[in-house]
PDB file of C-alpha atoms in Angstrom:
ATOM      1  CA  UNK P  34     316.138 130.293 -29.072  1.00  0.00           C
ATOM      2  CA  UNK P  35     313.444 128.364 -30.937  1.00  0.00           C
ATOM      3  CA  UNK P  36     316.022 127.137 -33.472  1.00  0.00           C
ATOM      4  CA  UNK P  37     317.837 125.390 -30.609  1.00  0.00           C
ATOM      5  CA  UNK P  38     314.746 123.260 -30.045  1.00  0.00           C
ATOM      6  CA  UNK P  39     314.413 122.019 -33.638  1.00  0.00           C
ATOM      7  CA  UNK P  40     316.583 118.921 -33.156  1.00  0.00           C
ATOM      8  CA  UNK P  41     315.033 118.098 -29.731  1.00  0.00           C
ATOM      9  CA  UNK P  42     311.573 118.466 -31.301  1.00  0.00           C
ATOM     10  CA  UNK P  43     312.473 116.192 -34.207  1.00  0.00           C
ATOM     11  CA  UNK P  44     313.825 113.612 -31.775  1.00  0.00           C
ATOM     12  CA  UNK P  45     310.678 113.804 -29.644  1.00  0.00           C
ATOM     13  CA  UNK P  46     308.496 113.200 -32.696  1.00  0.00           C
ATOM     14  CA  UNK P  47     310.555 110.150 -33.659  1.00  0.00           C
ATOM     15  CA  UNK P  48     310.352 108.811 -30.116  1.00  0.00           C
ATOM     16  CA  UNK P  49     306.594 109.375 -30.030  1.00  0.00           C
ATOM     17  CA  UNK P  50     306.101 107.300 -33.186  1.00  0.00           C
ATOM     18  CA  UNK P  51     308.007 104.249 -31.959  1.00  0.00           C
ATOM     19  CA  UNK P  52     307.106 104.363 -28.264  1.00  0.00           C
ATOM     20  CA  UNK P  53     303.365 104.888 -28.710  1.00  0.00           C
ATOM     21  CA  UNK P  54     303.333 101.934 -31.106  1.00  0.00           C
ATOM     22  CA  UNK P  55     305.013  99.701 -28.524  1.00  0.00           C
ATOM     23  CA  UNK P  56     303.032 101.299 -25.703  1.00  0.00           C
ATOM     24  CA  UNK P  57     299.702 100.110 -27.106  1.00  0.00           C
ATOM     25  CA  UNK P  58     300.875  96.495 -27.095  1.00  0.00           C
ATOM     26  CA  UNK P  59     302.589  96.742 -23.716  1.00  0.00           C
ATOM     27  CA  UNK P  60     299.443  98.053 -22.029  1.00  0.00           C
ATOM     28  CA  UNK P  61     297.401  95.277 -23.639  1.00  0.00           C
ATOM     29  CA  UNK P  62     299.892  92.684 -22.381  1.00  0.00           C
ATOM     30  CA  UNK P  63     299.647  94.089 -18.862  1.00  0.00           C
ATOM     31  CA  UNK P  64     303.413  94.608 -18.538  1.00  0.00           C
ATOM     32  CA  UNK P  65     303.365  98.326 -17.843  1.00  0.00           C
ATOM     33  CA  UNK P  66     306.736  98.561 -16.102  1.00  0.00           C
ATOM     34  CA  UNK P  67     308.721  96.521 -18.603  1.00  0.00           C
ATOM     35  CA  UNK P  68     310.056  99.804 -19.961  1.00  0.00           C
ATOM     36  CA  UNK P  69     311.495 100.824 -16.589  1.00  0.00           C
ATOM     37  CA  UNK P  70     313.039  97.404 -16.056  1.00  0.00           C
ATOM     38  CA  UNK P  71     314.716  97.175 -19.462  1.00  0.00           C
ATOM     39  CA  UNK P  72     315.810 100.815 -19.315  1.00  0.00           C
ATOM     40  CA  UNK P  73     317.445 100.229 -15.934  1.00  0.00           C
ATOM     41  CA  UNK P  74     319.283  97.208 -17.315  1.00  0.00           C
ATOM     42  CA  UNK P  75     320.404  99.327 -20.252  1.00  0.00           C
ATOM     43  CA  UNK P  76     321.622 101.971 -17.789  1.00  0.00           C
ATOM     44  CA  UNK P  77     323.622  99.298 -15.972  1.00  0.00           C
ATOM     45  CA  UNK P  78     325.174  98.228 -19.265  1.00  0.00           C
ATOM     46  CA  UNK P  79     326.114 101.816 -20.057  1.00  0.00           C
ATOM     47  CA  UNK P  80     327.715 102.189 -16.618  1.00  0.00           C
ATOM     48  CA  UNK P  81     329.880  99.142 -17.270  1.00  0.00           C
ATOM     49  CA  UNK P  82     330.938 100.712 -20.551  1.00  0.00           C
ATOM     50  CA  UNK P  83     331.806 104.014 -18.855  1.00  0.00           C
ATOM     51  CA  UNK P  84     333.793 102.192 -16.153  1.00  0.00           C
ATOM     52  CA  UNK P  85     335.932 100.518 -18.792  1.00  0.00           C
ATOM     53  CA  UNK P  86     336.378 103.796 -20.691  1.00  0.00           C
ATOM     54  CA  UNK P  87     334.321 102.836 -23.731  1.00  0.00           C
ATOM     55  CA  UNK P  88     333.917 106.083 -25.681  1.00  0.00           C
ATOM     56  CA  UNK P  89     332.693 104.938 -29.069  1.00  0.00           C
ATOM     57  CA  UNK P  90     328.892 105.629 -29.217  1.00  0.00           C
ATOM     58  CA  UNK P  91     328.182 102.374 -31.052  1.00  0.00           C
ATOM     59  CA  UNK P  92     330.174 100.317 -28.570  1.00  0.00           C
ATOM     60  CA  UNK P  93     328.388 102.046 -25.679  1.00  0.00           C
ATOM     61  CA  UNK P  94     325.072 101.193 -27.304  1.00  0.00           C
ATOM     62  CA  UNK P  95     326.169  97.565 -27.542  1.00  0.00           C
ATOM     63  CA  UNK P  96     327.074  97.601 -23.843  1.00  0.00           C
ATOM     64  CA  UNK P  97     323.603  98.794 -22.922  1.00  0.00           C
ATOM     65  CA  UNK P  98     321.879  96.494 -25.393  1.00  0.00           C
ATOM     66  CA  UNK P  99     323.791  93.455 -24.155  1.00  0.00           C
ATOM     67  CA  UNK P 100     322.408  94.049 -20.675  1.00  0.00           C
ATOM     68  CA  UNK P 101     318.850  94.326 -21.997  1.00  0.00           C
ATOM     69  CA  UNK P 102     319.268  91.050 -23.891  1.00  0.00           C
ATOM     70  CA  UNK P 103     320.144  89.363 -20.600  1.00  0.00           C
ATOM     71  CA  UNK P 104     317.020  90.862 -18.999  1.00  0.00           C
ATOM     72  CA  UNK P 105     314.878  89.892 -22.015  1.00  0.00           C
ATOM     73  CA  UNK P 106     316.098  86.290 -21.810  1.00  0.00           C
ATOM     74  CA  UNK P 107     315.335  86.053 -18.088  1.00  0.00           C
ATOM     75  CA  UNK P 108     311.860  87.557 -18.508  1.00  0.00           C
ATOM     76  CA  UNK P 109     310.992  85.286 -21.425  1.00  0.00           C
ATOM     77  CA  UNK P 110     312.090  82.185 -19.507  1.00  0.00           C
ATOM     78  CA  UNK P 111     310.293  82.845 -16.227  1.00  0.00           C
ATOM     79  CA  UNK P 112     307.181  84.663 -17.516  1.00  0.00           C
ATOM     80  CA  UNK P 113     305.068  81.469 -17.941  1.00  0.00           C
ATOM     81  CA  UNK P 114     305.679  80.569 -14.282  1.00  0.00           C
ATOM     82  CA  UNK P 115     304.161  83.790 -12.984  1.00  0.00           C
ATOM     83  CA  UNK P 116     301.773  84.858 -15.758  1.00  0.00           C
ATOM     84  CA  UNK P 117     299.391  82.053 -14.790  1.00  0.00           C
ATOM     85  CA  UNK P 118     298.957  83.608 -11.338  1.00  0.00           C
ATOM     86  CA  UNK P 119     298.993  87.217 -12.592  1.00  0.00           C
ATOM     87  CA  UNK P 120     302.313  88.076 -10.969  1.00  0.00           C
ATOM     88  CA  UNK P 121     304.391  88.931 -14.025  1.00  0.00           C
ATOM     89  CA  UNK P 122     304.388  92.639 -13.062  1.00  0.00           C
ATOM     90  CA  UNK P 123     305.932  91.666  -9.733  1.00  0.00           C
ATOM     91  CA  UNK P 124     308.739  89.841 -11.532  1.00  0.00           C
ATOM     92  CA  UNK P 125     309.303  92.854 -13.788  1.00  0.00           C
ATOM     93  CA  UNK P 126     309.539  94.995 -10.656  1.00  0.00           C
ATOM     94  CA  UNK P 127     312.122  92.639  -9.179  1.00  0.00           C
ATOM     95  CA  UNK P 128     314.124  92.859 -12.415  1.00  0.00           C
ATOM     96  CA  UNK P 129     314.085  96.650 -12.132  1.00  0.00           C
ATOM     97  CA  UNK P 130     315.206  96.569  -8.486  1.00  0.00           C
ATOM     98  CA  UNK P 131     317.959  94.072  -9.314  1.00  0.00           C
ATOM     99  CA  UNK P 132     319.374  96.279 -12.081  1.00  0.00           C
ATOM    100  CA  UNK P 133     319.124  99.434  -9.937  1.00  0.00           C
ATOM    101  CA  UNK P 134     320.863  97.751  -6.991  1.00  0.00           C
ATOM    102  CA  UNK P 135     323.553  96.324  -9.268  1.00  0.00           C
ATOM    103  CA  UNK P 136     324.132  99.766 -10.792  1.00  0.00           C
ATOM    104  CA  UNK P 137     324.476 101.423  -7.382  1.00  0.00           C
ATOM    105  CA  UNK P 138     326.806  98.681  -6.146  1.00  0.00           C
ATOM    106  CA  UNK P 139     328.876  98.937  -9.320  1.00  0.00           C
ATOM    107  CA  UNK P 140     329.216 102.706  -8.887  1.00  0.00           C
ATOM    108  CA  UNK P 141     330.342 102.265  -5.273  1.00  0.00           C
ATOM    109  CA  UNK P 142     332.866  99.549  -6.067  1.00  0.00           C
ATOM    110  CA  UNK P 143     334.427 101.255  -9.094  1.00  0.00           C
ATOM    111  CA  UNK P 144     334.389 104.875  -7.939  1.00  0.00           C
ATOM    112  CA  UNK P 145     332.337 105.848 -10.977  1.00  0.00           C
ATOM    113  CA  UNK P 146     330.690 109.263 -10.823  1.00  0.00           C
ATOM    114  CA  UNK P 147     326.996 109.252  -9.893  1.00  0.00           C
ATOM    115  CA  UNK P 148     326.109 111.744 -12.639  1.00  0.00           C
ATOM    116  CA  UNK P 149     326.337 108.890 -15.152  1.00  0.00           C
ATOM    117  CA  UNK P 150     323.393 107.173 -13.456  1.00  0.00           C
ATOM    118  CA  UNK P 151     321.522 110.465 -13.060  1.00  0.00           C
ATOM    119  CA  UNK P 152     321.798 111.123 -16.796  1.00  0.00           C
ATOM    120  CA  UNK P 153     320.025 107.820 -17.408  1.00  0.00           C
ATOM    121  CA  UNK P 154     316.962 109.262 -15.659  1.00  0.00           C
ATOM    122  CA  UNK P 155     316.930 112.783 -17.113  1.00  0.00           C
ATOM    123  CA  UNK P 156     318.932 112.454 -20.344  1.00  0.00           C
ATOM    124  CA  UNK P 157     320.188 115.451 -22.291  1.00  0.00           C
ATOM    125  CA  UNK P 158     317.386 116.294 -24.709  1.00  0.00           C
ATOM    126  CA  UNK P 159     318.507 119.885 -25.181  1.00  0.00           C
ATOM    127  CA  UNK P 160     322.014 118.834 -26.235  1.00  0.00           C
ATOM    128  CA  UNK P 161     321.185 116.097 -28.723  1.00  0.00           C
ATOM    129  CA  UNK P 162     323.334 116.404 -31.838  1.00  0.00           C
ATOM    130  CA  UNK P 163     322.259 115.966 -35.455  1.00  0.00           C
ATOM    131  CA  UNK P 164     324.238 112.739 -35.841  1.00  0.00           C
ATOM    132  CA  UNK P 165     322.432 111.301 -32.785  1.00  0.00           C
ATOM    133  CA  UNK P 166     319.113 112.254 -34.356  1.00  0.00           C
ATOM    134  CA  UNK P 167     319.960 110.640 -37.694  1.00  0.00           C
ATOM    135  CA  UNK P 168     321.312 107.463 -36.078  1.00  0.00           C
ATOM    136  CA  UNK P 169     318.163 107.151 -33.977  1.00  0.00           C
ATOM    137  CA  UNK P 170     315.918 107.761 -36.974  1.00  0.00           C
ATOM    138  CA  UNK P 171     317.573 105.055 -39.096  1.00  0.00           C
ATOM    139  CA  UNK P 172     317.590 102.631 -36.178  1.00  0.00           C
ATOM    140  CA  UNK P 173     313.862 103.070 -35.584  1.00  0.00           C
ATOM    141  CA  UNK P 174     313.096 102.789 -39.278  1.00  0.00           C
ATOM    142  CA  UNK P 175     314.809  99.405 -39.149  1.00  0.00           C
ATOM    143  CA  UNK P 176     312.849  98.428 -36.029  1.00  0.00           C
ATOM    144  CA  UNK P 177     309.610  99.541 -37.665  1.00  0.00           C
ATOM    145  CA  UNK P 178     310.368  97.467 -40.753  1.00  0.00           C
ATOM    146  CA  UNK P 179     311.009  94.368 -38.628  1.00  0.00           C
ATOM    147  CA  UNK P 180     307.754  94.956 -36.730  1.00  0.00           C
ATOM    148  CA  UNK P 181     305.843  95.237 -40.001  1.00  0.00           C
ATOM    149  CA  UNK P 182     307.323  92.064 -41.499  1.00  0.00           C
ATOM    150  CA  UNK P 183     307.060  89.919 -38.356  1.00  0.00           C
ATOM    151  CA  UNK P 184     304.003  91.528 -36.753  1.00  0.00           C
ATOM    152  CA  UNK P 185     302.156  88.281 -36.013  1.00  0.00           C
ATOM    153  CA  UNK P 186     305.237  86.617 -34.563  1.00  0.00           C
ATOM    154  CA  UNK P 187     306.130  89.585 -32.343  1.00  0.00           C
ATOM    155  CA  UNK P 188     302.738  90.854 -31.181  1.00  0.00           C
ATOM    156  CA  UNK P 189     300.239  88.000 -31.450  1.00  0.00           C
ATOM    157  CA  UNK P 190     302.143  84.840 -30.607  1.00  0.00           C
ATOM    158  CA  UNK P 191     302.467  83.814 -26.949  1.00  0.00           C
ATOM    159  CA  UNK P 192     305.462  81.471 -27.324  1.00  0.00           C
ATOM    160  CA  UNK P 193     308.592  81.997 -25.244  1.00  0.00           C
ATOM    161  CA  UNK P 194     310.618  82.649 -28.393  1.00  0.00           C
ATOM    162  CA  UNK P 195     308.196  85.356 -29.473  1.00  0.00           C
ATOM    163  CA  UNK P 196     308.320  86.882 -25.994  1.00  0.00           C
ATOM    164  CA  UNK P 197     312.113  86.927 -26.100  1.00  0.00           C
ATOM    165  CA  UNK P 198     312.151  88.529 -29.562  1.00  0.00           C
ATOM    166  CA  UNK P 199     309.600  91.136 -28.472  1.00  0.00           C
ATOM    167  CA  UNK P 200     311.553  92.014 -25.317  1.00  0.00           C
ATOM    168  CA  UNK P 201     314.823  92.130 -27.275  1.00  0.00           C
ATOM    169  CA  UNK P 202     313.477  94.408 -29.997  1.00  0.00           C
ATOM    170  CA  UNK P 203     311.803  96.679 -27.490  1.00  0.00           C
ATOM    171  CA  UNK P 204     314.978  96.609 -25.410  1.00  0.00           C
ATOM    172  CA  UNK P 205     316.929  97.906 -28.414  1.00  0.00           C
ATOM    173  CA  UNK P 206     314.511 100.831 -28.699  1.00  0.00           C
ATOM    174  CA  UNK P 207     314.725 101.609 -24.992  1.00  0.00           C
ATOM    175  CA  UNK P 208     318.518 101.263 -24.924  1.00  0.00           C
ATOM    176  CA  UNK P 209     318.973 103.835 -27.674  1.00  0.00           C
ATOM    177  CA  UNK P 210     316.365 106.319 -26.452  1.00  0.00           C
ATOM    178  CA  UNK P 211     317.094 106.264 -22.717  1.00  0.00           C
ATOM    179  CA  UNK P 212     320.644 107.502 -23.289  1.00  0.00           C
ATOM    180  CA  UNK P 213     319.344 110.514 -25.222  1.00  0.00           C
ATOM    181  CA  UNK P 214     316.293 111.673 -23.266  1.00  0.00           C
ATOM    182  CA  UNK P 215     316.389 109.673 -20.047  1.00  0.00           C
ATOM    183  CA  UNK P 216     314.264 106.985 -18.494  1.00  0.00           C
ATOM    184  CA  UNK P 217     311.511 109.345 -17.296  1.00  0.00           C
ATOM    185  CA  UNK P 218     310.654 110.795 -20.707  1.00  0.00           C
ATOM    186  CA  UNK P 219     310.936 107.410 -22.421  1.00  0.00           C
ATOM    187  CA  UNK P 220     308.456 105.900 -19.955  1.00  0.00           C
ATOM    188  CA  UNK P 221     306.151 108.906 -20.396  1.00  0.00           C
ATOM    189  CA  UNK P 222     306.111 108.598 -24.196  1.00  0.00           C
ATOM    190  CA  UNK P 223     305.474 104.882 -23.906  1.00  0.00           C
ATOM    191  CA  UNK P 224     302.549 105.009 -21.501  1.00  0.00           C
ATOM    192  CA  UNK P 225     300.873 108.413 -21.125  1.00  0.00           C
ATOM    193  CA  UNK P 226     299.689 109.118 -24.718  1.00  0.00           C
ATOM    194  CA  UNK P 227     298.056 105.692 -24.989  1.00  0.00           C
ATOM    195  CA  UNK P 228     296.672 105.848 -21.459  1.00  0.00           C
ATOM    196  CA  UNK P 229     295.089 109.222 -22.300  1.00  0.00           C
ATOM    197  CA  UNK P 230     292.928 107.657 -25.025  1.00  0.00           C
ATOM    198  CA  UNK P 231     292.528 104.140 -23.614  1.00  0.00           C
ATOM    199  CA  UNK P 232     289.170 105.001 -22.024  1.00  0.00           C
ATOM    200  CA  UNK P 233     287.763 106.419 -25.260  1.00  0.00           C
ATOM    201  CA  UNK P 234     288.827 103.957 -27.951  1.00  0.00           C
ATOM    202  CA  UNK P 235     289.339 100.198 -27.988  1.00  0.00           C
ATOM    203  CA  UNK P 236     290.920  99.401 -31.334  1.00  0.00           C
ATOM    204  CA  UNK P 237     294.700  99.175 -31.593  1.00  0.00           C
ATOM    205  CA  UNK P 238     294.705 101.325 -34.721  1.00  0.00           C
ATOM    206  CA  UNK P 239     292.752 104.201 -33.164  1.00  0.00           C
ATOM    207  CA  UNK P 240     294.718 104.050 -29.913  1.00  0.00           C
ATOM    208  CA  UNK P 241     297.949 104.287 -31.892  1.00  0.00           C
ATOM    209  CA  UNK P 242     296.783 107.159 -34.104  1.00  0.00           C
ATOM    210  CA  UNK P 243     295.315 109.209 -31.267  1.00  0.00           C
ATOM    211  CA  UNK P 244     298.326 108.422 -29.067  1.00  0.00           C
ATOM    212  CA  UNK P 245     300.588 109.762 -31.795  1.00  0.00           C
ATOM    213  CA  UNK P 246     298.518 112.933 -31.952  1.00  0.00           C
ATOM    214  CA  UNK P 247     298.704 113.499 -28.201  1.00  0.00           C
ATOM    215  CA  UNK P 248     302.436 112.802 -28.148  1.00  0.00           C
ATOM    216  CA  UNK P 249     303.102 115.262 -30.963  1.00  0.00           C
ATOM    217  CA  UNK P 250     300.986 118.013 -29.362  1.00  0.00           C
ATOM    218  CA  UNK P 251     302.596 117.476 -25.951  1.00  0.00           C
ATOM    219  CA  UNK P 252     306.096 117.557 -27.454  1.00  0.00           C
ATOM    220  CA  UNK P 253     305.498 120.828 -29.309  1.00  0.00           C
ATOM    221  CA  UNK P 254     303.713 122.492 -26.401  1.00  0.00           C
ATOM    222  CA  UNK P 255     306.177 121.202 -23.811  1.00  0.00           C
ATOM    223  CA  UNK P 256     309.220 122.469 -25.689  1.00  0.00           C
ATOM    224  CA  UNK P 257     307.626 125.891 -26.199  1.00  0.00           C
ATOM    225  CA  UNK P 258     306.678 126.148 -22.529  1.00  0.00           C
ATOM    226  CA  UNK P 259     310.208 125.154 -21.542  1.00  0.00           C
ATOM    227  CA  UNK P 260     311.393 128.390 -23.168  1.00  0.00           C
ATOM    228  CA  UNK P 261     308.718 130.514 -21.513  1.00  0.00           C
ATOM    229  CA  UNK P 262     309.168 129.148 -17.991  1.00  0.00           C
ATOM    230  CA  UNK P 263     312.859 128.155 -18.240  1.00  0.00           C
ATOM    231  CA  UNK P 264     312.153 124.510 -17.342  1.00  0.00           C
ATOM    232  CA  UNK P 265     314.287 121.634 -18.682  1.00  0.00           C
ATOM    233  CA  UNK P 266     312.579 120.501 -21.915  1.00  0.00           C
ATOM    234  CA  UNK P 267     312.218 116.824 -21.017  1.00  0.00           C
ATOM    235  CA  UNK P 268     310.548 117.645 -17.701  1.00  0.00           C
ATOM    236  CA  UNK P 269     308.247 120.180 -19.335  1.00  0.00           C
ATOM    237  CA  UNK P 270     307.128 117.647 -21.949  1.00  0.00           C
ATOM    238  CA  UNK P 271     306.401 115.125 -19.179  1.00  0.00           C
ATOM    239  CA  UNK P 272     304.328 117.693 -17.263  1.00  0.00           C
ATOM    240  CA  UNK P 273     302.296 118.509 -20.390  1.00  0.00           C
ATOM    241  CA  UNK P 274     301.705 114.802 -21.056  1.00  0.00           C
ATOM    242  CA  UNK P 275     300.478 114.345 -17.475  1.00  0.00           C
ATOM    243  CA  UNK P 276     298.231 117.390 -17.868  1.00  0.00           C
ATOM    244  CA  UNK P 277     296.717 115.914 -21.023  1.00  0.00           C
ATOM    245  CA  UNK P 278     296.111 112.630 -19.206  1.00  0.00           C
ATOM    246  CA  UNK P 279     294.268 114.446 -16.418  1.00  0.00           C
ATOM    247  CA  UNK P 280     292.272 116.390 -19.023  1.00  0.00           C
ATOM    248  CA  UNK P 281     291.362 113.166 -20.802  1.00  0.00           C
ATOM    249  CA  UNK P 282     290.123 111.573 -17.584  1.00  0.00           C
ATOM    250  CA  UNK P 283     288.031 114.651 -16.778  1.00  0.00           C
ATOM    251  CA  UNK P 284     286.505 114.667 -20.263  1.00  0.00           C
ATOM    252  CA  UNK P 285     285.740 110.947 -20.018  1.00  0.00           C
ATOM    253  CA  UNK P 286     284.002 111.348 -16.647  1.00  0.00           C
ATOM    254  CA  UNK P 287     282.002 114.309 -17.940  1.00  0.00           C
ATOM    255  CA  UNK P 288     280.866 112.458 -21.064  1.00  0.00           C
ATOM    256  CA  UNK P 289     280.046 109.361 -19.034  1.00  0.00           C
ATOM    257  CA  UNK P 290     277.886 111.409 -16.699  1.00  0.00           C
ATOM    258  CA  UNK P 291     276.093 112.971 -19.658  1.00  0.00           C
ATOM    259  CA  UNK P 292     275.710 109.575 -21.349  1.00  0.00           C
ATOM    260  CA  UNK P 293     277.403 110.732 -24.566  1.00  0.00           C
ATOM    261  CA  UNK P 294     280.192 108.185 -24.827  1.00  0.00           C
ATOM    262  CA  UNK P 295     280.581 106.326 -28.112  1.00  0.00           C
ATOM    263  CA  UNK P 296     283.028 103.432 -28.333  1.00  0.00           C
ATOM    264  CA  UNK P 297     285.402 103.529 -31.291  1.00  0.00           C
TER     265      UNK P 297
END
């Protein structure tokens, strides 16, 4: 039974590495729900591909990614209008609602089966194949290389072009991962590990390293518990991540009360 979880575990570890890295910067930018919005647009793109009987995995990925590029362009264009009045999260929420409504309307008008949309939320972590794992790994290595080379342009510049490039690159990550493990687990990997250490450490480097550690531990423990309690692996990993977040908050409050907090 444990051997069945080797590929899901490897995929989780890869997802932790890339999503925690992006998660640190997304939390600092104050655009927490950008992941949900872009993932929903990717889901809409996938639905269009399914409706037109696109079966090639690469072509399906392009369908989803094309939709996220549209969303990235819209967000980059209108962000300056609402960022000045601290309403960019509201716009991101509207983008999510728009994509969700469009997906539901598209399903109704085309007679497409609802399970396609459901799979975008829950994924199929337990049934990921080796070729999916390898494709994802090489894709994220490429994304990581681009982030390393153009770090200042992507993560420190505030220009509209930089915003568009950031959203597009992150959209590519979300588009590929949401099809494999679902929107819920992708959002959890992006936010919860970093949020669990955000109260303790302030530096980007330490938040990333500790977030990686929490993500790895939660993935291993969640997959093992999924065998013990017969819970879908992705849901079990999410529950463990939430438990670690609660534990982190409790530890922070206890240390704060005792006056033993040290900023890192």
